[in-house]
Amino acid sequence: MKHKTQISVTVSGVSMSAEVADREALSCSRPCTPPQASWFEFLLDPSLLEQHLQGPHPDPSPVQLIVQLLEQASKPSVNEQNQVQPPADNRRNRTLKLMALKAAAHLTWDLKVLEKGLTIPVLNMLLNELLCVSRVPPGVKHVDLDLSTLPPTTAMAVLVYNRWSVAIRTIVLSSFPEKQTKPGPHQLNMMSLVQQEKELTENILSVLKEQATDSITVLEGALNIKKDFYIHTLRTLDLLAADPSTANGETESSTAGLRISADHLHCQVHYDLGGIYFQQGCSDPSVYEKAREHFRMLDSSASFCCVDEQRLAGYWSACKTLTGASDPSDSQHTPYGQISCFMRNHDYGLYIPLIYVCLCVLNDRDGALEEVCHKLCVCNAVRDALEGGVLGVSFHQLLLKPSKNTISFLLEVCARSMDKEHRSETCKRKMALFIKSVCNRLEDVSLAFMVSSHKLFMELLQDEEKKILMEQMRKSSATVNLSAKPLPSFYDIPASASVNISQLEQQLILSLDPLHIRQILIELQGMAERPFWRVNSKWEVPVDYVNVILAIKDNLTRDLVYILMAKGLHCISIKDFAHARQLFTACLELVTEFSPKLRQVMLNELLLMEVRGHEAGAAEGNMERPPPDLVSRVRGYLEMRIHDLPLRQIVGEECVVFMLNWRENEYLTLQVPQSLVNSNPYIKLGQLIASTCKELPGPKESRRTAKELWEVVVQICSVSSQHKRSSDGRVSLLKQRASSLGILIGTIMGKSYFCGLIDVFFISISQDDIVNEVTAEHISIWPSSLANLQSVDVEAVVVTLKELVNYALSLNPNNQSWLCTQADIYFGNQYSAAMHYYLQAGTVCSDYFTKSVPPDVYTDQVLKRMIKCCSLLNCHTQVAVLCQFLREVDYMTAFKALQEQNSHDSMDSFYGYIWDVTILEYLTYIHHKRGEGDKRQVAIKAIGQTELNSSNPEEVLQLAAQKRKKKFLQALAKLYF
């Protein structure tokens, strides 16, 4: 490939790449902060670049910096005749390109990282610059170069470019389908630029595909070079800037640059060549063998080797399947590959999952479907027998009229299952019972004798058993008519204990009728003696009750109590309170006869069910107060004296929450016995919350309990020094303090009044973690700072805060204070979502902006955050319009925003919302300076409206401003909602 034929990036391609990279940066999980460094600073002082890159979290990141630097270096110039000229080849642009190479060198030229963060045009430009500084001879095809005679850094630059350029990387990755990103509201006006970049990318790919053969040859040749390579580092690039000839000579003598061993380079080249050969195999299947050979040579332990291990495993498995090759030493077969191999070798193993067998059967063009299904049935039956399970109905049906081949296969499977491992005596006994059962069920005596003559029959069965079976078979041989019988249907299968047990267990799992459940258990207990509460692994009862229930001596009663409680708890979890009440009531009647302890347990669970049922109704809009009987029962539970009784913590928590949700503050603050407050931490915390809520309307001096509540909850949220020394260095508040914090989380499940109170608390102690400050109502009742913030698990507090606000908004989505709080939370790193909630807060208090938004909602702080969001989303015209909303117009920010040329919003379509004449005058100036006549005319038209004339009365000017405010906010709402 000739160096001159490699495609350069146009200014539009780089500009769009910068926007894409910035947008990706805004959506990352790490909280974004305003950029601390600009490309211009590095141009003024190049020594700052290395210091910036070596920081813990450089902002901008190396990939973003590459985009910014190349964008600036490729910006065209405009002459005096307003004609666009190509970028000048001057010292400034050369320095910018060199700094972009340094950023890539900091990433050790990791193509995986570069491909992820850069578009194809930008990466193409970067690698072309690498070829230039590495002294690759221009005008010469790379396939004609002898890499072994080139300086190490020059040869390595050629290899890096060819690994990427000719689909070794690009075509392979682009051949896999990618999900198309739906353009958001801010991108609708950018479709032309997106299309322009797409066409540029397609042009580059078409050239690269044409040169693919040459690059494959280059890389194949690199596998023959045994010497080490060197690649440019920040140091060698600095030497190039100082004295190109010295740097190249030092590199050539192998004393500079990052050393890449030949083995490590060959590893990467094998991976890349394997990928391109696999992709080419679609049109030439014989090439898959080449791909497999390259993947076989791969050693992914190489430090310089950027291998996607998951994709490599897929490649390897696919190559082996497509080439029909298998490696006996490779134990990492996929289930599908294992079964395919088994079927080709007629090896039907014992533990093949049904879903994979079905897939293989569908692809087994040469096999007989019926025979395969019969063999599968036999394998599953042997497996069930060895595991002590119930034999399936299909196996019993198969034994009604099996073929000789089927019985032969069954005996073979049984023999192999006993030969594979050193089976225990238990397994041998299970196998003996299985063989005995098969003999008893076979109506064809010849087949029965076939089983009885097998070595397993002779070895595993006891003499008495063999004698009885042989006598039965002799009698059958004299009386049984061996004429063929029609195969009965499924419903004609004779009843058997194992079939009945399986059917009854299925009914037991499905039934919700207590009487039916009892009847099923009576039948099962008469057929087999085993614990039927284990039939369904999803039946669970609280660990607090397990020992008490399993201590019941009568097996039937034990199974019935366990199953009734487990089914009732499941019904509560899915809000089927009618069936839960029926099951719990039956269980209560049962345990009342013999266990006062279990009787109280069931009364407590019935109370919890009633509480949750009433709360579920309230969540659906039924705000009717709970009946006095229920409130009385809740009080009774809270005041209950505990004597050796298993209690679930959640019952006490939800009872306190129930009292808080239904404003039973009088009881919690005045009527509850003081001894109970001192002994029960849930009641103590509930009393503090209730008292604080009562004092909220009062003067600040009377908020004594608010301070006490603060101290209690700070203690709950604190992490001990012992926990801090745990393996991960911190302890999650929600996990380690779940027992104490559960009451707070539960409180949020109730009315909005308490949600607001607890929200404010968590906001107060997490202000230092969520970008500066989060606002909310009643925040003044809490202290402004923490004496010992290090002892608080702030990360867990933040997680809790987010959950609380989400749930609070699900209860009352029109609470403007909570909407602003939610927006403040998202302001940390999700700016589009933050704008959504800021606008929604304004919507609910202005009837969709048909009225003015109250100033206590859109304060200057909120407006400045909205401005910041728009700026970070590159919606600079929106920034300028919002700057007018402040009490004092922020001209500096507005002018700076209007200077930006790569805005993601509609730019001049927003000019009609500007009422500040100074800003409009600046717009006309800036567009005149850029030679943008059309946009200048739009600005002139906006400034020429009579209602904006400065001679108008103040009332007219205010009316014009309010009209534009409302229309602009409505336009923003359409974009962000």
PDB file of C-alpha atoms in Angstrom, residues 592-688:
ATOM      1  CA  THR A 592     -53.102 -24.105  67.978  1.00  0.00           C
ATOM      2  CA  GLU A 593     -53.788 -27.728  68.884  1.00  0.00           C
ATOM      3  CA  PHE A 594     -50.246 -28.555  70.001  1.00  0.00           C
ATOM      4  CA  SER A 595     -47.862 -25.539  70.094  1.00  0.00           C
ATOM      5  CA  PRO A 596     -48.534 -22.165  71.800  1.00  0.00           C
ATOM      6  CA  LYS A 597     -45.194 -20.932  70.461  1.00  0.00           C
ATOM      7  CA  LEU A 598     -46.114 -21.637  66.829  1.00  0.00           C
ATOM      8  CA  ARG A 599     -49.574 -20.204  67.452  1.00  0.00           C
ATOM      9  CA  GLN A 600     -48.036 -16.834  68.371  1.00  0.00           C
ATOM     10  CA  VAL A 601     -45.712 -17.070  65.365  1.00  0.00           C
ATOM     11  CA  MET A 602     -48.704 -17.479  63.036  1.00  0.00           C
ATOM     12  CA  LEU A 603     -50.571 -14.617  64.750  1.00  0.00           C
ATOM     13  CA  ASN A 604     -47.528 -12.391  64.115  1.00  0.00           C
ATOM     14  CA  GLU A 605     -47.348 -13.438  60.463  1.00  0.00           C
ATOM     15  CA  LEU A 606     -51.081 -12.813  60.017  1.00  0.00           C
ATOM     16  CA  LEU A 607     -50.595  -9.335  61.484  1.00  0.00           C
ATOM     17  CA  LEU A 608     -47.716  -8.621  59.097  1.00  0.00           C
ATOM     18  CA  MET A 609     -49.875  -9.830  56.202  1.00  0.00           C
ATOM     19  CA  GLU A 610     -52.723  -7.477  57.212  1.00  0.00           C
ATOM     20  CA  VAL A 611     -50.311  -4.543  57.545  1.00  0.00           C
ATOM     21  CA  ARG A 612     -48.784  -5.178  54.130  1.00  0.00           C
ATOM     22  CA  GLY A 613     -52.210  -5.703  52.591  1.00  0.00           C
ATOM     23  CA  HIS A 614     -53.431  -2.339  53.865  1.00  0.00           C
ATOM     24  CA  GLU A 615     -50.261  -0.581  52.720  1.00  0.00           C
ATOM     25  CA  ALA A 616     -50.594  -2.188  49.275  1.00  0.00           C
ATOM     26  CA  GLY A 617     -54.106  -0.810  49.012  1.00  0.00           C
ATOM     27  CA  ALA A 618     -52.867   2.654  49.995  1.00  0.00           C
ATOM     28  CA  ALA A 619     -50.177   2.496  47.310  1.00  0.00           C
ATOM     29  CA  GLU A 620     -52.938   1.828  44.757  1.00  0.00           C
ATOM     30  CA  GLY A 621     -54.908   4.904  45.851  1.00  0.00           C
ATOM     31  CA  ASN A 622     -57.123   3.584  48.657  1.00  0.00           C
ATOM     32  CA  MET A 623     -56.373   6.132  51.371  1.00  0.00           C
ATOM     33  CA  GLU A 624     -58.989   4.840  53.814  1.00  0.00           C
ATOM     34  CA  ARG A 625     -57.597   4.695  57.343  1.00  0.00           C
ATOM     35  CA  PRO A 626     -56.922   1.226  58.757  1.00  0.00           C
ATOM     36  CA  PRO A 627     -59.630  -0.267  60.968  1.00  0.00           C
ATOM     37  CA  PRO A 628     -59.234   0.316  64.726  1.00  0.00           C
ATOM     38  CA  ASP A 629     -58.844  -3.421  65.255  1.00  0.00           C
ATOM     39  CA  LEU A 630     -55.723  -3.505  63.087  1.00  0.00           C
ATOM     40  CA  VAL A 631     -54.201  -0.473  64.843  1.00  0.00           C
ATOM     41  CA  SER A 632     -54.926  -2.116  68.186  1.00  0.00           C
ATOM     42  CA  ARG A 633     -53.250  -5.365  67.100  1.00  0.00           C
ATOM     43  CA  VAL A 634     -50.160  -3.433  65.944  1.00  0.00           C
ATOM     44  CA  ARG A 635     -49.953  -1.718  69.336  1.00  0.00           C
ATOM     45  CA  GLY A 636     -50.347  -5.085  71.016  1.00  0.00           C
ATOM     46  CA  TYR A 637     -47.449  -6.515  69.052  1.00  0.00           C
ATOM     47  CA  LEU A 638     -45.176  -3.590  69.876  1.00  0.00           C
ATOM     48  CA  GLU A 639     -45.980  -3.892  73.586  1.00  0.00           C
ATOM     49  CA  MET A 640     -45.787  -7.689  73.625  1.00  0.00           C
ATOM     50  CA  ARG A 641     -43.417  -9.202  76.198  1.00  0.00           C
ATOM     51  CA  ILE A 642     -41.099 -11.712  74.557  1.00  0.00           C
ATOM     52  CA  HIS A 643     -40.558 -15.044  76.326  1.00  0.00           C
ATOM     53  CA  ASP A 644     -38.499 -17.551  74.350  1.00  0.00           C
ATOM     54  CA  LEU A 645     -40.430 -16.772  71.164  1.00  0.00           C
ATOM     55  CA  PRO A 646     -38.877 -16.705  67.678  1.00  0.00           C
ATOM     56  CA  LEU A 647     -39.480 -13.242  66.233  1.00  0.00           C
ATOM     57  CA  ARG A 648     -38.768 -11.809  62.815  1.00  0.00           C
ATOM     58  CA  GLN A 649     -37.172  -8.386  62.895  1.00  0.00           C
ATOM     59  CA  ILE A 650     -39.158  -7.243  59.866  1.00  0.00           C
ATOM     60  CA  VAL A 651     -42.454  -7.584  61.767  1.00  0.00           C
ATOM     61  CA  GLY A 652     -41.401  -5.059  64.403  1.00  0.00           C
ATOM     62  CA  GLU A 653     -39.986  -2.694  61.798  1.00  0.00           C
ATOM     63  CA  GLU A 654     -43.094  -2.692  59.641  1.00  0.00           C
ATOM     64  CA  CYS A 655     -45.368  -2.221  62.647  1.00  0.00           C
ATOM     65  CA  VAL A 656     -43.511   0.969  63.571  1.00  0.00           C
ATOM     66  CA  VAL A 657     -43.589   2.083  59.934  1.00  0.00           C
ATOM     67  CA  PHE A 658     -47.333   1.391  59.847  1.00  0.00           C
ATOM     68  CA  MET A 659     -47.875   3.691  62.835  1.00  0.00           C
ATOM     69  CA  LEU A 660     -45.770   6.409  61.230  1.00  0.00           C
ATOM     70  CA  ASN A 661     -47.459   6.144  57.848  1.00  0.00           C
ATOM     71  CA  TRP A 662     -50.920   6.542  59.346  1.00  0.00           C
ATOM     72  CA  ARG A 663     -49.862   9.455  61.565  1.00  0.00           C
ATOM     73  CA  GLU A 664     -50.295   7.630  64.861  1.00  0.00           C
ATOM     74  CA  ASN A 665     -47.940  10.242  66.304  1.00  0.00           C
ATOM     75  CA  GLU A 666     -49.959  10.625  69.469  1.00  0.00           C
ATOM     76  CA  TYR A 667     -49.307   7.021  70.412  1.00  0.00           C
ATOM     77  CA  LEU A 668     -45.624   7.084  69.472  1.00  0.00           C
ATOM     78  CA  THR A 669     -44.852  10.357  71.246  1.00  0.00           C
ATOM     79  CA  LEU A 670     -47.100  10.261  74.328  1.00  0.00           C
ATOM     80  CA  GLN A 671     -48.827   6.937  74.901  1.00  0.00           C
ATOM     81  CA  VAL A 672     -46.138   4.334  74.300  1.00  0.00           C
ATOM     82  CA  PRO A 673     -44.646   3.172  77.633  1.00  0.00           C
ATOM     83  CA  GLN A 674     -41.215   4.644  78.343  1.00  0.00           C
ATOM     84  CA  SER A 675     -39.866   1.234  79.297  1.00  0.00           C
ATOM     85  CA  LEU A 676     -40.793   0.023  75.817  1.00  0.00           C
ATOM     86  CA  VAL A 677     -39.013   2.992  74.214  1.00  0.00           C
ATOM     87  CA  ASN A 678     -35.854   2.209  76.178  1.00  0.00           C
ATOM     88  CA  SER A 679     -35.917  -1.508  75.374  1.00  0.00           C
ATOM     89  CA  ASN A 680     -37.108  -1.506  71.741  1.00  0.00           C
ATOM     90  CA  PRO A 681     -34.821   0.397  69.310  1.00  0.00           C
ATOM     91  CA  TYR A 682     -37.439   0.414  66.541  1.00  0.00           C
ATOM     92  CA  ILE A 683     -39.982   2.163  68.754  1.00  0.00           C
ATOM     93  CA  LYS A 684     -37.309   4.599  69.941  1.00  0.00           C
ATOM     94  CA  LEU A 685     -36.441   5.544  66.360  1.00  0.00           C
ATOM     95  CA  GLY A 686     -40.130   5.757  65.399  1.00  0.00           C
ATOM     96  CA  GLN A 687     -40.791   8.057  68.360  1.00  0.00           C
ATOM     97  CA  LEU A 688     -37.960  10.388  67.316  1.00  0.00           C
TER      98      LEU A 688
END
